[in-house]
CSV table of C-alpha atoms and ligand atoms in Angstrom, one decimal:
chain,number,residue,atom,x,y,z
A,1,UNK,CA,0.0,0.0,0.0
A,2,UNK,CA,1.4,3.4,-0.9
A,3,UNK,CA,2.0,5.6,2.2
A,4,UNK,CA,0.0,8.8,2.7
A,5,UNK,CA,2.9,11.0,2.0
A,6,UNK,CA,2.4,12.7,-1.4
A,7,UNK,CA,5.7,13.2,-3.3
A,8,UNK,CA,6.0,15.2,-6.5
A,9,UNK,CA,9.2,15.0,-8.6
A,10,UNK,CA,9.8,17.8,-11.1
A,11,UNK,CA,11.8,16.3,-14.1
A,12,UNK,CA,11.6,12.9,-15.7
A,13,UNK,CA,15.3,12.4,-16.6
A,14,UNK,CA,17.5,9.7,-15.4
A,15,UNK,CA,17.5,11.0,-11.8
A,16,UNK,CA,13.7,11.7,-11.6
A,17,UNK,CA,12.7,8.3,-13.1
A,18,UNK,CA,15.0,6.2,-11.0
A,19,UNK,CA,13.9,8.1,-7.9
A,20,UNK,CA,10.3,7.3,-8.8
A,21,UNK,CA,11.2,3.6,-9.2
A,22,UNK,CA,13.0,3.5,-5.8
A,23,UNK,CA,10.1,5.2,-4.1
A,24,UNK,CA,7.5,2.8,-5.6
A,25,UNK,CA,9.6,-0.1,-4.5
A,26,UNK,CA,9.2,1.1,-0.9
A,27,UNK,CA,5.5,1.8,-1.2
A,28,UNK,CA,5.8,5.6,-1.5
A,29,UNK,CA,3.2,7.6,-3.4
A,30,UNK,CA,5.0,9.5,-6.2
A,31,UNK,CA,4.1,11.6,-9.3
A,32,UNK,CA,6.6,12.8,-11.8
A,33,UNK,CA,6.1,15.9,-13.9
A,34,UNK,CA,8.2,16.2,-17.0
A,35,UNK,CA,8.3,19.2,-19.3
A,36,UNK,CA,8.9,17.2,-22.6
A,37,UNK,CA,5.7,16.3,-24.5
A,38,UNK,CA,7.3,13.0,-25.5
A,39,UNK,CA,10.1,11.1,-23.9
A,40,UNK,CA,13.1,11.8,-26.2
A,41,UNK,CA,16.8,11.5,-25.6
A,42,UNK,CA,19.8,12.4,-27.6
A,43,UNK,CA,22.0,9.9,-29.3
A,44,UNK,CA,24.8,9.4,-26.8
A,45,UNK,CA,26.0,6.9,-24.3
A,46,UNK,CA,25.9,7.1,-20.5
A,47,UNK,CA,27.8,5.0,-17.9
A,48,UNK,CA,25.9,3.3,-15.2
A,49,UNK,CA,28.8,2.3,-12.9
A,50,UNK,CA,28.7,-0.4,-10.2
A,51,UNK,CA,27.6,2.0,-7.4
A,52,UNK,CA,24.5,2.8,-9.4
A,53,UNK,CA,24.0,-0.6,-11.1
A,54,UNK,CA,23.8,-2.4,-7.7
A,55,UNK,CA,20.9,-0.1,-6.7
A,56,UNK,CA,19.0,-0.7,-10.0
A,57,UNK,CA,19.5,-4.4,-9.6
A,58,UNK,CA,17.7,-4.3,-6.3
A,59,UNK,CA,14.6,-2.9,-7.9
A,60,UNK,CA,14.6,-5.8,-10.4
A,61,UNK,CA,16.2,-4.1,-13.4
A,62,UNK,CA,19.2,-6.5,-13.9
A,63,UNK,CA,17.7,-8.4,-16.8
A,64,UNK,CA,16.7,-5.3,-18.7
A,65,UNK,CA,20.1,-3.6,-18.0
A,66,UNK,CA,21.8,-6.7,-19.4
A,67,UNK,CA,19.6,-6.5,-22.5
A,68,UNK,CA,20.4,-2.9,-23.4
A,69,UNK,CA,23.9,-2.5,-21.8
A,70,UNK,CA,27.4,-3.3,-22.6
A,71,UNK,CA,29.1,-4.5,-19.4
A,72,UNK,CA,31.9,-2.3,-18.0
A,73,UNK,CA,34.9,-4.4,-16.9
A,74,UNK,CA,37.7,-1.9,-16.4
A,75,UNK,CA,39.2,0.9,-18.4
A,76,UNK,CA,41.8,0.0,-21.1
A,77,UNK,CA,44.6,2.6,-21.3
A,78,UNK,CA,47.1,2.8,-24.0
A,79,UNK,CA,49.3,0.5,-22.0
A,80,UNK,CA,46.5,-2.2,-22.5
A,81,UNK,CA,46.4,-2.7,-18.8
A,82,UNK,CA,42.9,-3.2,-17.4
A,83,UNK,CA,41.8,-1.8,-14.1
A,84,UNK,CA,39.0,-3.6,-12.3
A,85,UNK,CA,36.2,-1.7,-10.6
A,86,UNK,CA,34.9,-4.8,-8.7
A,87,UNK,CA,31.2,-5.0,-9.3
A,88,UNK,CA,29.4,-4.9,-12.7
A,89,UNK,CA,28.3,-1.7,-14.4
A,90,UNK,CA,26.9,-1.0,-17.8
A,91,UNK,CA,27.4,1.5,-20.6
A,92,UNK,CA,24.0,2.2,-22.2
A,93,UNK,CA,22.4,4.3,-24.9
A,94,UNK,CA,20.7,7.1,-23.1
A,95,UNK,CA,17.4,6.6,-25.0
A,96,UNK,CA,17.3,2.9,-24.3
A,97,UNK,CA,17.9,3.5,-20.6
A,98,UNK,CA,15.3,6.2,-20.3
A,99,UNK,CA,12.7,4.0,-22.0
A,100,UNK,CA,13.6,1.1,-19.7
A,101,UNK,CA,13.0,3.3,-16.6
A,102,UNK,CA,9.8,4.7,-18.0
A,103,UNK,CA,8.4,1.3,-18.9
A,104,UNK,CA,9.3,0.0,-15.4
A,105,UNK,CA,7.0,2.5,-13.8
A,106,UNK,CA,3.2,2.0,-13.6
A,107,UNK,CA,1.3,3.9,-16.3
A,108,UNK,CA,0.2,7.4,-15.0
A,109,UNK,CA,3.3,7.8,-12.7
A,110,UNK,CA,4.9,10.2,-15.2
A,111,UNK,CA,2.9,13.2,-16.6
A,112,UNK,CA,4.4,14.6,-19.7
A,113,UNK,CA,4.1,18.1,-21.1
A,114,UNK,CA,4.2,19.7,-17.6
A,115,UNK,CA,6.9,22.4,-17.3
A,116,UNK,CA,6.9,23.5,-13.7
A,117,UNK,CA,7.1,27.3,-13.5
A,118,UNK,CA,6.3,28.0,-9.8
A,119,UNK,CA,6.3,26.5,-6.4
A,120,UNK,CA,4.4,27.9,-3.4
A,121,UNK,CA,5.5,26.3,-0.1
A,122,UNK,CA,2.8,26.5,2.6
A,123,UNK,CA,2.9,25.2,6.2
A,124,UNK,CA,1.3,21.8,5.2
A,125,UNK,CA,1.9,21.5,1.5
A,126,UNK,CA,3.6,22.7,-1.7
A,127,UNK,CA,1.5,23.9,-4.6
A,128,UNK,CA,3.1,23.4,-8.1
A,129,UNK,CA,2.1,25.5,-11.1
A,130,UNK,CA,2.8,24.4,-14.7
A,131,UNK,CA,3.3,26.4,-17.9
A,132,UNK,CA,0.2,24.7,-19.4
A,133,UNK,CA,-2.0,26.2,-16.7
A,134,UNK,CA,-2.3,23.0,-14.7
A,135,UNK,CA,-1.5,22.8,-11.0
A,136,UNK,CA,-0.8,20.1,-8.4
A,137,UNK,CA,-0.2,19.7,-4.6
A,138,UNK,CA,2.3,17.6,-2.7
A,139,UNK,CA,3.7,17.2,0.8
A,140,UNK,CA,7.2,17.1,-0.7
A,141,UNK,CA,8.6,18.3,-4.0
A,142,UNK,CA,11.9,17.0,-5.4
A,143,UNK,CA,13.6,19.1,-8.1
A,144,UNK,CA,15.2,16.6,-10.5
A,145,UNK,CA,15.1,19.2,-13.3
A,146,UNK,CA,18.7,19.3,-14.3
A,147,UNK,CA,21.3,22.1,-14.7
A,148,UNK,CA,18.8,24.8,-15.4
A,149,UNK,CA,16.5,23.8,-12.5
A,150,UNK,CA,13.4,25.9,-12.0
A,151,UNK,CA,13.0,24.3,-8.5
A,152,UNK,CA,16.5,25.5,-7.6
A,153,UNK,CA,15.4,29.0,-8.6
A,154,UNK,CA,12.2,28.7,-6.6
A,155,UNK,CA,14.1,28.0,-3.4
A,156,UNK,CA,16.2,31.1,-3.8
A,157,UNK,CA,19.3,29.6,-5.4
A,158,UNK,CA,21.2,30.2,-8.6
A,159,UNK,CA,24.3,28.2,-9.7
A,160,UNK,CA,26.5,29.9,-12.2
A,161,UNK,CA,28.5,27.9,-14.8
A,162,UNK,CA,32.2,28.5,-15.3
A,163,UNK,CA,33.9,27.1,-18.4
A,164,UNK,CA,36.6,24.5,-17.9
A,165,UNK,CA,38.3,25.8,-21.0
A,166,UNK,CA,37.6,22.6,-22.8
A,167,UNK,CA,34.9,21.1,-24.9
A,168,UNK,CA,34.0,17.6,-26.0
A,169,UNK,CA,33.1,16.3,-29.4
A,170,UNK,CA,30.5,13.4,-29.0
A,171,UNK,CA,29.3,10.9,-31.5
A,172,UNK,CA,27.9,7.4,-32.0
A,173,UNK,CA,29.3,5.0,-34.7
A,174,UNK,CA,27.7,1.8,-35.8
A,175,UNK,CA,30.2,-0.9,-34.6
A,176,UNK,CA,30.1,-2.7,-38.0
A,177,UNK,CA,31.9,0.3,-39.6
A,178,UNK,CA,35.0,-0.4,-37.5
A,179,UNK,CA,36.9,-3.6,-38.1
A,180,UNK,CA,38.3,-3.7,-34.6
A,181,UNK,CA,35.1,-2.8,-32.7
A,182,UNK,CA,34.2,-6.4,-31.9
A,183,UNK,CA,37.4,-6.5,-29.7
A,184,UNK,CA,36.4,-3.3,-27.8
A,185,UNK,CA,34.7,-4.7,-24.7
A,186,UNK,CA,35.8,-2.2,-22.1
A,187,UNK,CA,36.1,1.6,-22.3
A,188,UNK,CA,39.4,2.6,-24.1
A,189,UNK,CA,41.0,5.9,-23.3
A,190,UNK,CA,43.8,7.6,-25.3
A,191,UNK,CA,45.7,10.3,-23.5
A,192,UNK,CA,47.7,13.0,-25.2
A,193,UNK,CA,49.0,16.4,-24.4
A,194,UNK,CA,46.0,18.6,-23.5
A,195,UNK,CA,43.6,16.1,-25.1
A,196,UNK,CA,42.0,12.8,-24.5
A,197,UNK,CA,39.8,10.4,-26.6
A,198,UNK,CA,37.4,7.9,-25.0
A,199,UNK,CA,35.5,5.1,-26.8
A,200,UNK,CA,33.1,2.6,-25.3
A,201,UNK,CA,30.5,0.2,-26.6
A,202,UNK,CA,26.8,0.7,-25.9
A,203,UNK,CA,23.6,-1.0,-27.0
A,204,UNK,CA,25.3,-4.5,-26.5
A,205,UNK,CA,28.1,-3.5,-28.7
A,206,UNK,CA,26.0,-2.4,-31.7
A,207,UNK,CA,27.2,1.2,-31.3
A,208,UNK,CA,30.5,2.8,-30.2
A,209,UNK,CA,30.3,6.0,-28.1
A,210,UNK,CA,33.0,8.6,-28.6
A,211,UNK,CA,33.8,11.4,-26.3
A,212,UNK,CA,36.8,13.5,-27.4
A,213,UNK,CA,38.0,16.3,-25.1
A,214,UNK,CA,39.9,19.2,-26.6
A,215,UNK,CA,41.0,22.6,-25.4
A,216,UNK,CA,38.6,25.4,-26.3
A,217,UNK,CA,39.4,29.1,-26.0
A,218,UNK,CA,35.8,30.1,-26.9
A,219,UNK,CA,33.0,29.5,-24.5
A,220,UNK,CA,31.3,26.6,-26.3
A,221,UNK,CA,27.6,26.3,-25.8
A,222,UNK,CA,26.6,24.3,-22.7
A,223,UNK,CA,24.5,22.1,-24.9
A,224,UNK,CA,24.4,18.3,-25.4
A,225,UNK,CA,23.2,18.7,-29.0
A,226,UNK,CA,25.0,21.6,-30.7
A,227,UNK,CA,26.3,20.4,-34.1
A,228,UNK,CA,30.1,20.0,-34.4
A,229,UNK,CA,32.4,20.2,-37.4
A,230,UNK,CA,33.9,16.8,-38.4
A,231,UNK,CA,36.9,18.5,-40.2
A,232,UNK,CA,37.7,20.5,-37.0
A,233,UNK,CA,37.5,17.3,-35.0
A,234,UNK,CA,39.8,15.4,-37.4
A,235,UNK,CA,42.3,18.3,-37.2
A,236,UNK,CA,42.4,18.1,-33.4
A,237,UNK,CA,43.6,14.4,-33.6
A,238,UNK,CA,45.8,14.6,-36.6
A,239,UNK,CA,48.7,12.0,-36.2
A,240,UNK,CA,47.0,10.1,-33.3
A,241,UNK,CA,46.6,6.3,-33.1
A,242,UNK,CA,44.9,4.6,-36.0
A,243,UNK,CA,41.7,3.6,-34.1
A,244,UNK,CA,41.3,7.3,-33.2
A,245,UNK,CA,41.5,8.3,-36.8
A,246,UNK,CA,39.3,5.4,-38.0
A,247,UNK,CA,36.6,6.4,-35.5
A,248,UNK,CA,36.6,10.1,-36.6
A,249,UNK,CA,36.5,9.1,-40.3
A,250,UNK,CA,33.5,6.8,-39.6
A,251,UNK,CA,31.3,9.4,-38.0
A,252,UNK,CA,28.3,10.8,-39.9
A,253,UNK,CA,27.9,13.7,-37.4
A,254,UNK,CA,29.3,15.0,-34.2
A,255,UNK,CA,28.1,17.2,-31.4
A,256,UNK,CA,29.9,19.9,-29.4
A,257,UNK,CA,29.6,19.9,-25.7
A,258,UNK,CA,31.0,22.8,-23.7
A,259,UNK,CA,32.3,21.6,-20.3
A,260,UNK,CA,31.2,23.7,-17.4
A,261,UNK,CA,31.7,23.5,-13.7
A,262,UNK,CA,29.6,25.0,-10.9
A,263,UNK,CA,30.4,25.8,-7.3
A,264,UNK,CA,28.6,23.7,-4.7
A,265,UNK,CA,25.2,25.2,-3.7
A,266,UNK,CA,25.0,26.6,-0.1
A,267,UNK,CA,21.9,24.5,0.7
A,268,UNK,CA,19.6,22.1,-1.2
A,269,UNK,CA,16.4,22.0,0.8
A,270,UNK,CA,13.7,24.0,2.5
A,271,UNK,CA,11.2,22.3,4.8
A,272,UNK,CA,9.2,20.6,2.0
A,273,UNK,CA,11.3,21.1,-1.2
A,274,UNK,CA,14.7,19.5,-2.1
A,275,UNK,CA,17.0,19.0,-5.0
A,276,UNK,CA,18.6,16.0,-6.5
A,277,UNK,CA,20.8,15.0,-9.5
A,278,UNK,CA,22.2,17.8,-11.7
A,279,UNK,CA,19.9,20.3,-10.1
A,280,UNK,CA,21.7,19.8,-6.8
A,281,UNK,CA,25.3,18.9,-7.7
A,282,UNK,CA,26.1,19.2,-11.4
A,283,UNK,CA,29.6,17.8,-12.1
A,284,UNK,CA,32.1,17.8,-14.8
A,285,UNK,CA,31.9,14.4,-16.7
A,286,UNK,CA,35.5,13.1,-16.1
A,287,UNK,CA,34.6,10.2,-13.9
A,288,UNK,CA,31.2,9.4,-15.6
A,289,UNK,CA,29.3,9.8,-12.3
A,290,UNK,CA,26.6,12.3,-13.2
A,291,UNK,CA,23.9,9.7,-13.7
A,292,UNK,CA,25.3,7.5,-11.0
A,293,UNK,CA,25.1,10.2,-8.3
A,294,UNK,CA,21.6,11.1,-9.3
A,295,UNK,CA,20.6,7.4,-9.0
A,296,UNK,CA,22.2,7.3,-5.5
A,297,UNK,CA,20.3,10.5,-4.5
A,298,UNK,CA,16.9,8.8,-5.4
A,299,UNK,CA,17.6,5.6,-3.5
A,300,UNK,CA,18.9,7.6,-0.5
A,301,UNK,CA,15.6,9.6,-0.4
A,302,UNK,CA,13.6,6.4,-0.8
A,303,UNK,CA,15.2,4.8,2.3
A,304,UNK,CA,14.9,8.0,4.3
A,305,UNK,CA,11.2,8.7,3.4
A,306,UNK,CA,9.9,5.1,3.8
A,307,UNK,CA,7.2,5.1,6.4
A,308,UNK,CA,7.8,8.8,7.2
A,309,UNK,CA,4.9,11.1,7.9
A,310,UNK,CA,4.5,14.6,6.4
A,311,UNK,CA,5.5,15.9,9.8
A,312,UNK,CA,8.9,14.2,9.6
A,313,UNK,CA,9.8,15.4,6.1
A,314,UNK,CA,11.9,18.4,7.1
A,315,UNK,CA,14.1,16.4,9.5
A,316,UNK,CA,14.6,13.6,6.9
A,317,UNK,CA,15.6,16.2,4.3
A,318,UNK,CA,18.3,17.4,6.7
A,319,UNK,CA,19.7,13.9,6.9
A,320,UNK,CA,19.5,13.5,3.1
A,321,UNK,CA,21.3,16.8,2.6
A,322,UNK,CA,24.0,15.9,5.1
A,323,UNK,CA,24.6,12.5,3.6
A,324,UNK,CA,24.5,13.5,-0.1
A,325,UNK,CA,26.3,16.9,0.0
A,326,UNK,CA,29.3,15.2,1.5
A,327,UNK,CA,29.4,12.3,-0.9
A,328,UNK,CA,28.6,14.2,-4.1
A,329,UNK,CA,31.0,17.0,-3.0
A,330,UNK,CA,33.8,14.4,-2.8
A,331,UNK,CA,32.8,12.9,-6.3
A,332,UNK,CA,32.7,16.4,-7.7
A,333,UNK,CA,36.2,17.1,-6.4
A,334,UNK,CA,37.5,13.8,-7.9
A,335,UNK,CA,35.9,14.7,-11.3
A,336,UNK,CA,37.6,18.1,-11.2
A,337,UNK,CA,41.0,16.5,-10.4
A,338,UNK,CA,40.5,13.9,-13.1
A,339,UNK,CA,39.7,16.6,-15.6
A,340,UNK,CA,42.9,18.5,-14.7
A,341,UNK,CA,44.9,15.3,-15.3
A,342,UNK,CA,43.3,14.6,-18.6
A,343,UNK,CA,44.0,18.0,-20.0
A,344,UNK,CA,47.5,18.5,-18.5
A,345,UNK,CA,50.3,19.2,-20.9
A,346,UNK,CA,52.6,16.4,-20.1
A,347,UNK,CA,55.4,15.6,-22.6
A,348,UNK,CA,55.2,11.9,-21.9
A,349,UNK,CA,51.5,10.6,-22.1
A,350,UNK,CA,52.5,7.4,-20.4
A,351,UNK,CA,53.1,9.4,-17.3
A,352,UNK,CA,49.4,10.3,-17.4
A,353,UNK,CA,48.5,6.6,-17.7
A,354,UNK,CA,50.6,5.9,-14.6
A,355,UNK,CA,48.8,8.7,-12.7
A,356,UNK,CA,45.5,7.6,-14.0
A,357,UNK,CA,46.1,4.1,-12.7
A,358,UNK,CA,46.9,5.5,-9.3
A,359,UNK,CA,43.8,7.6,-9.5
A,360,UNK,CA,41.5,4.6,-10.4
A,361,UNK,CA,43.0,2.6,-7.5
A,362,UNK,CA,42.3,5.5,-5.1
A,363,UNK,CA,38.8,6.0,-6.6
A,364,UNK,CA,37.5,2.6,-5.5
A,365,UNK,CA,35.4,4.4,-2.9
A,366,UNK,CA,33.2,5.8,-5.6
A,367,UNK,CA,32.2,2.4,-7.1
A,368,UNK,CA,32.0,0.5,-3.8
A,369,UNK,CA,29.6,2.9,-2.1
A,370,UNK,CA,26.2,1.5,-1.1
A,371,UNK,CA,23.8,4.5,-0.9
A,372,UNK,CA,20.9,2.5,0.6
A,373,UNK,CA,23.1,1.2,3.4
A,374,UNK,CA,24.5,4.6,4.1
A,375,UNK,CA,21.0,6.0,4.4
A,376,UNK,CA,19.8,3.1,6.6
A,377,UNK,CA,22.9,3.5,8.9
A,378,UNK,CA,22.1,7.3,9.2
A,379,UNK,CA,18.5,6.4,10.3
A,380,UNK,CA,19.9,4.0,12.9
A,381,UNK,CA,22.2,6.7,14.2
A,382,UNK,CA,19.2,8.9,14.6
A,383,UNK,CA,17.4,6.2,16.6
A,384,UNK,CA,14.8,5.7,13.9
B,401,LIG,C1,25.0,13.8,-23.6
B,401,LIG,C2,25.2,13.5,-22.2
B,401,LIG,C3,26.1,12.6,-21.8
B,401,LIG,C4,26.3,12.2,-20.5
B,401,LIG,N1,27.2,11.3,-20.2
B,401,LIG,C5,27.3,10.8,-19.0
B,401,LIG,C6,28.1,9.7,-18.6
B,401,LIG,O1,28.7,9.1,-19.4
B,401,LIG,N2,28.1,9.3,-17.3
B,401,LIG,C7,27.4,10.0,-16.4
B,401,LIG,O2,27.4,9.5,-15.2
B,401,LIG,N3,26.7,11.1,-16.7
B,401,LIG,C8,26.6,11.5,-17.9
B,401,LIG,N4,25.8,12.6,-18.3
B,401,LIG,C9,25.2,13.4,-17.2
B,401,LIG,C10,24.0,12.6,-16.7
B,401,LIG,O3,23.1,12.2,-17.7
B,401,LIG,C11,23.3,13.5,-15.7
B,401,LIG,O4,24.2,14.0,-14.8
B,401,LIG,C12,22.3,12.6,-15.0
B,401,LIG,O5,21.4,12.1,-16.0
B,401,LIG,C13,21.5,13.3,-13.9
B,401,LIG,O6,20.6,14.0,-14.6
B,401,LIG,P1,19.2,14.5,-13.9
B,401,LIG,O7,18.2,13.5,-14.0
B,401,LIG,O8,19.5,15.2,-12.6
B,401,LIG,O9,19.0,15.7,-15.0
B,401,LIG,P2,18.6,15.6,-16.5
B,401,LIG,O10,19.1,14.3,-17.1
B,401,LIG,O11,19.1,16.9,-17.1
B,401,LIG,O12,17.1,15.5,-16.5
B,401,LIG,C14,16.3,16.7,-16.1
B,401,LIG,C15,14.9,16.4,-16.7
B,401,LIG,O13,14.1,17.5,-16.1
B,401,LIG,C16,13.3,18.0,-17.2
B,401,LIG,N5,13.0,19.4,-16.8
B,401,LIG,C17,13.8,20.5,-16.8
B,401,LIG,N6,13.2,21.5,-16.3
B,401,LIG,C18,11.9,21.2,-16.0
B,401,LIG,C19,10.8,21.8,-15.5
B,401,LIG,N7,10.8,23.2,-15.2
B,401,LIG,N8,9.6,21.2,-15.3
B,401,LIG,C20,9.5,19.8,-15.7
B,401,LIG,N9,10.6,19.1,-16.2
B,401,LIG,C21,11.7,19.8,-16.3
B,401,LIG,C22,14.1,17.9,-18.4
B,401,LIG,O14,13.3,17.9,-19.6
B,401,LIG,C23,14.8,16.5,-18.2
B,401,LIG,O15,14.0,15.4,-18.6
B,401,LIG,C24,25.6,12.9,-19.5
B,401,LIG,C25,24.7,13.9,-19.9
B,401,LIG,C26,24.4,14.2,-21.2
B,401,LIG,C27,23.3,15.1,-21.5
């Protein structure tokens, strides 16, 4: 039986939909409001690393993840040495993953075409207003509405982007265009001076996802879908390893993605409204944890809110914020440090590989974390 607590999630992206699944699994009553009229995702891969995959497994998504995902073993550097991350994760096509999450939710949980424009927090409820004139009420509102979050603005916050001075070219290539793609089981990363080039299989190896980081002295658009110039991309990697050149030559199109960082927000919550995912802690993509951290947020909230009355919400949000601000702050810092290493101007790229190996070994805490256990332990500490 769903609990009497009414929860509204603004934003039906990876974070919002996985939170809804985690809530449903614990009997919580949840409604998701997504601005898009139809569920659409751009053609790109996303990593669901072990810290997130283990949570999805617990709500019964293992079989579906296996169907759409390419297992992540370790990362293959130019030294061909593999680094294990312990548990299993998956690289997936974003559209496949979003459809999987949407289909796993009971019909009616997600309401499309609802762009939240205003929240009014009252003593015993929050009123939500949407651009289409509709309105709704909830005991608790969770902003899972991404880097340009309206919920963030409604609770008096505004995070400002600052460019990292780099951009990424992204693209997807049908694997059958690359003679060596069948051997590419794990992510492969090429490191050069000031640049890096990442490939990994998605969609069970049918597609290869490319992310190529290059310096940028112009402020590239903070967009996931701005068209890029294939000739400019090829010029950036002139003289690089053959698979790098093959990949670029096989692309039909590429997209430019300006990489931006944001300072941590001073707070995430009021008494009845909180933030999660990119709305709370956007991070640079260098450890592939944007999706993973949003998934951890949702499962953490589910543990903390299970069996909780409307009266307890404010206290549970304090626990959520304390747990998640520390963890996501540490992951954000790691991602920043990894970015610095990737774009450093070292004369000997193998030195980067050695440092990256040290970094992966030190970064085990990212992949081994169990967000549900951390939340349950926090409740025990509180005497709940
Ligand atoms: C191209 C791309 C590649 C990425 N690659 C990786 C990767 O390899 N690994 C990784 O870990 N992370 C990656 N990320 C980042 C990762 O996807 C996000 O960090 C993660 O999905 C968390 O997102 P979110 O759900 O918080 O926000 P989003 O995914 O941005 O979802 C926000 C949702 O809210 C909706 N919305 C926005 N405003 C409103 C409103 N006012 N009312 C209602 N709905 C609203 C949006 O339409 C959207 O559906 C990538 C992101 C992109 C775009």
